[in-house]
PDB file of C-alpha atoms in Angstrom:
ATOM      1  CA  GLY A   1      17.302 141.773 148.667  1.00 94.00           C
ATOM      2  CA  PHE A   2      18.625 142.409 152.131  1.00 96.00           C
ATOM      3  CA  ASP A   3      15.136 143.090 153.508  1.00 97.00           C
ATOM      4  CA  ASP A   4      14.064 139.607 152.425  1.00 97.00           C
ATOM      5  CA  PHE A   5      17.193 138.115 153.966  1.00 96.00           C
ATOM      6  CA  VAL A   6      16.521 139.849 157.294  1.00 97.00           C
ATOM      7  CA  TYR A   7      12.927 138.662 157.260  1.00 98.00           C
ATOM      8  CA  LEU A   8      13.952 135.058 156.574  1.00 97.00           C
ATOM      9  CA  VAL A   9      16.535 135.100 159.362  1.00 96.00           C
ATOM     10  CA  SER A  10      13.940 136.491 161.771  1.00 96.00           C
ATOM     11  CA  GLN A  11      11.689 133.506 161.055  1.00 96.00           C
ATOM     12  CA  VAL A  12      14.102 130.593 161.631  1.00 94.00           C
ATOM     13  CA  ASP A  13      14.373 128.654 164.877  1.00 90.00           C
ATOM     14  CA  ALA A  14      18.171 128.318 164.720  1.00 91.00           C
ATOM     15  CA  PHE A  15      21.054 128.398 162.251  1.00 92.00           C
ATOM     16  CA  VAL A  16      24.492 127.043 161.382  1.00 91.00           C
ATOM     17  CA  SER A  17      26.650 129.360 159.295  1.00 90.00           C
ATOM     18  CA  VAL A  18      30.167 130.283 158.401  1.00 87.00           C
ATOM     19  CA  ASP A  19      31.401 133.697 159.564  1.00 82.00           C
ATOM     20  CA  THR A  20      29.001 135.987 157.672  1.00 85.00           C
ATOM     21  CA  CYS A  21      26.523 138.730 158.487  1.00 91.00           C
ATOM     22  CA  LEU A  22      23.901 136.072 159.215  1.00 94.00           C
ATOM     23  CA  TYR A  23      24.814 135.768 162.881  1.00 93.00           C
ATOM     24  CA  HIS A  24      24.774 139.540 163.347  1.00 93.00           C
ATOM     25  CA  VAL A  25      21.248 139.719 161.943  1.00 96.00           C
ATOM     26  CA  ALA A  26      20.153 136.622 163.880  1.00 95.00           C
ATOM     27  CA  ASP A  27      21.319 138.187 167.120  1.00 93.00           C
ATOM     28  CA  ALA A  28      18.981 141.123 166.551  1.00 93.00           C
ATOM     29  CA  PHE A  29      16.091 138.629 166.643  1.00 94.00           C
ATOM     30  CA  ASP A  30      17.530 136.441 169.434  1.00 90.00           C
ATOM     31  CA  VAL A  31      17.858 133.507 167.038  1.00 92.00           C
ATOM     32  CA  PRO A  32      20.369 130.959 168.401  1.00 90.00           C
ATOM     33  CA  GLY A  33      23.034 129.472 166.209  1.00 91.00           C
ATOM     34  CA  VAL A  34      26.491 128.121 165.577  1.00 90.00           C
ATOM     35  CA  VAL A  35      29.098 130.031 163.562  1.00 90.00           C
ATOM     36  CA  LEU A  36      32.070 128.244 161.991  1.00 87.00           C
ATOM     37  CA  PHE A  37      35.308 130.247 161.863  1.00 84.00           C
ATOM     38  CA  THR A  38      38.453 129.481 159.875  1.00 79.00           C
ATOM     39  CA  THR A  39      41.005 132.287 160.247  1.00 77.00           C
ATOM     40  CA  LEU A  40      39.505 134.167 163.190  1.00 81.00           C
ATOM     41  CA  ASP A  41      39.379 133.173 166.849  1.00 82.00           C
ATOM     42  CA  PRO A  42      35.699 132.491 167.618  1.00 87.00           C
ATOM     43  CA  ALA A  43      35.954 133.757 171.205  1.00 86.00           C
ATOM     44  CA  SER A  44      36.975 137.206 169.967  1.00 84.00           C
ATOM     45  CA  TRP A  45      33.952 137.548 167.714  1.00 85.00           C
ATOM     46  CA  ILE A  46      31.178 135.780 169.602  1.00 87.00           C
ATOM     47  CA  ALA A  47      31.627 137.434 173.003  1.00 88.00           C
ATOM     48  CA  TYR A  48      28.793 139.903 172.412  1.00 89.00           C
ATOM     49  CA  TYR A  49      26.349 137.382 170.950  1.00 89.00           C
ATOM     50  CA  PRO A  50      24.893 135.409 173.882  1.00 85.00           C
ATOM     51  CA  SER A  51      22.776 133.033 171.821  1.00 84.00           C
ATOM     52  CA  THR A  52      25.562 132.227 169.348  1.00 89.00           C
ATOM     53  CA  THR A  53      28.307 129.643 169.726  1.00 88.00           C
ATOM     54  CA  GLY A  54      31.536 129.967 167.766  1.00 88.00           C
ATOM     55  CA  VAL A  55      33.450 126.923 166.541  1.00 84.00           C
ATOM     56  CA  ALA A  56      36.936 126.921 165.047  1.00 82.00           C
ATOM     57  CA  VAL A  57      37.179 124.775 161.932  1.00 78.00           C
ATOM     58  CA  PRO A  58      40.407 122.787 162.143  1.00 70.00           C
ATOM     59  CA  ARG A  59      43.133 122.925 159.579  1.00 66.00           C
ATOM     60  CA  ARG A  60      44.372 119.607 158.298  1.00 62.00           C
ATOM     61  CA  ALA A  61      46.934 117.788 160.433  1.00 57.00           C
ATOM     62  CA  GLY A  62      50.345 119.432 160.432  1.00 56.00           C
ATOM     63  CA  ASP A  63      49.182 122.817 159.178  1.00 58.00           C
ATOM     64  CA  ALA A  64      49.762 125.870 161.356  1.00 53.00           C
ATOM     65  CA  PRO A  65      46.682 127.732 162.618  1.00 53.00           C
ATOM     66  CA  LEU A  66      45.783 130.905 160.766  1.00 56.00           C
ATOM     67  CA  HIS A  67      43.839 132.723 163.479  1.00 55.00           C
ATOM     68  CA  GLY A  68      44.351 136.424 163.085  1.00 53.00           C
ATOM     69  CA  LYS A  69      45.976 136.059 159.661  1.00 52.00           C
ATOM     70  CA  GLY A  70      43.226 137.498 157.519  1.00 51.00           C
ATOM     71  CA  ARG A  71      39.577 137.816 156.714  1.00 49.00           C
ATOM     72  CA  GLY A  72      37.228 137.048 153.904  1.00 48.00           C
ATOM     73  CA  PHE A  73      36.736 134.552 151.126  1.00 45.00           C
ATOM     74  CA  ALA A  74      40.265 134.932 149.758  1.00 46.00           C
ATOM     75  CA  ASP A  75      41.539 133.287 152.946  1.00 49.00           C
ATOM     76  CA  GLU A  76      39.756 130.074 152.049  1.00 50.00           C
ATOM     77  CA  ALA A  77      42.335 129.604 149.309  1.00 51.00           C
ATOM     78  CA  ALA A  78      44.961 129.404 152.060  1.00 52.00           C
ATOM     79  CA  GLY A  79      43.434 126.036 153.088  1.00 55.00           C
ATOM     80  CA  PRO A  80      43.345 123.139 153.112  1.00 60.00           C
ATOM     81  CA  TRP A  81      40.635 123.177 155.729  1.00 63.00           C
ATOM     82  CA  GLY A  82      39.271 120.264 157.680  1.00 66.00           C
ATOM     83  CA  TRP A  83      35.636 120.742 156.708  1.00 71.00           C
ATOM     84  CA  ASP A  84      35.321 116.994 156.324  1.00 71.00           C
ATOM     85  CA  ARG A  85      36.455 116.568 159.942  1.00 71.00           C
ATOM     86  CA  VAL A  86      33.878 118.899 161.474  1.00 74.00           C
ATOM     87  CA  ASP A  87      31.770 116.762 163.812  1.00 79.00           C
ATOM     88  CA  VAL A  88      28.175 117.910 163.385  1.00 83.00           C
ATOM     89  CA  ASP A  89      26.808 116.071 166.420  1.00 86.00           C
ATOM     90  CA  PRO A  90      28.170 118.626 168.945  1.00 84.00           C
ATOM     91  CA  LEU A  91      26.858 121.444 166.726  1.00 83.00           C
ATOM     92  CA  ILE A  92      23.398 119.907 166.772  1.00 87.00           C
ATOM     93  CA  ALA A  93      23.620 119.464 170.552  1.00 88.00           C
ATOM     94  CA  VAL A  94      24.508 123.159 170.945  1.00 83.00           C
ATOM     95  CA  LEU A  95      21.535 124.139 168.795  1.00 85.00           C
ATOM     96  CA  ARG A  96      19.183 121.915 170.795  1.00 88.00           C
ATOM     97  CA  ARG A  97      20.354 123.419 174.102  1.00 86.00           C
ATOM     98  CA  ALA A  98      19.971 126.940 172.710  1.00 81.00           C
ATOM     99  CA  LEU A  99      16.456 126.173 171.474  1.00 84.00           C
ATOM    100  CA  ASP A 100      15.500 124.682 174.846  1.00 85.00           C
ATOM    101  CA  GLN A 101      16.816 127.790 176.634  1.00 80.00           C
ATOM    102  CA  ARG A 102      14.947 130.052 174.231  1.00 78.00           C
ATOM    103  CA  ARG A 103      11.692 128.130 174.759  1.00 79.00           C
ATOM    104  CA  GLY A 104      12.185 128.283 178.529  1.00 79.00           C
ATOM    105  CA  ALA A 105      12.684 132.050 178.406  1.00 71.00           C
ATOM    106  CA  ARG A 106       9.418 132.625 176.594  1.00 64.00           C
TER     107      ARG A 106
END
């Protein structure tokens, strides 16, 4: 249930997620993370979450951006998305910096 989900999120050191409720819950527990956005502009959604970094997932070459064109799982069908081109090394670096900052604050 949702209570179990909230508990699990409260116990993690960091997270990587697509745009879901996970980062909203994580923020309540000051858990740092990276959120991957497809159709929404990350800056518009992450502004109030200081320990969360938003990353725009690229469309494939030649496709127009879809920021602001919709929300939800149905939008994934509008792909194709460049999931295979997402470079995880910068995401890991962001998580490491966030964890270091969190440790320093404690």
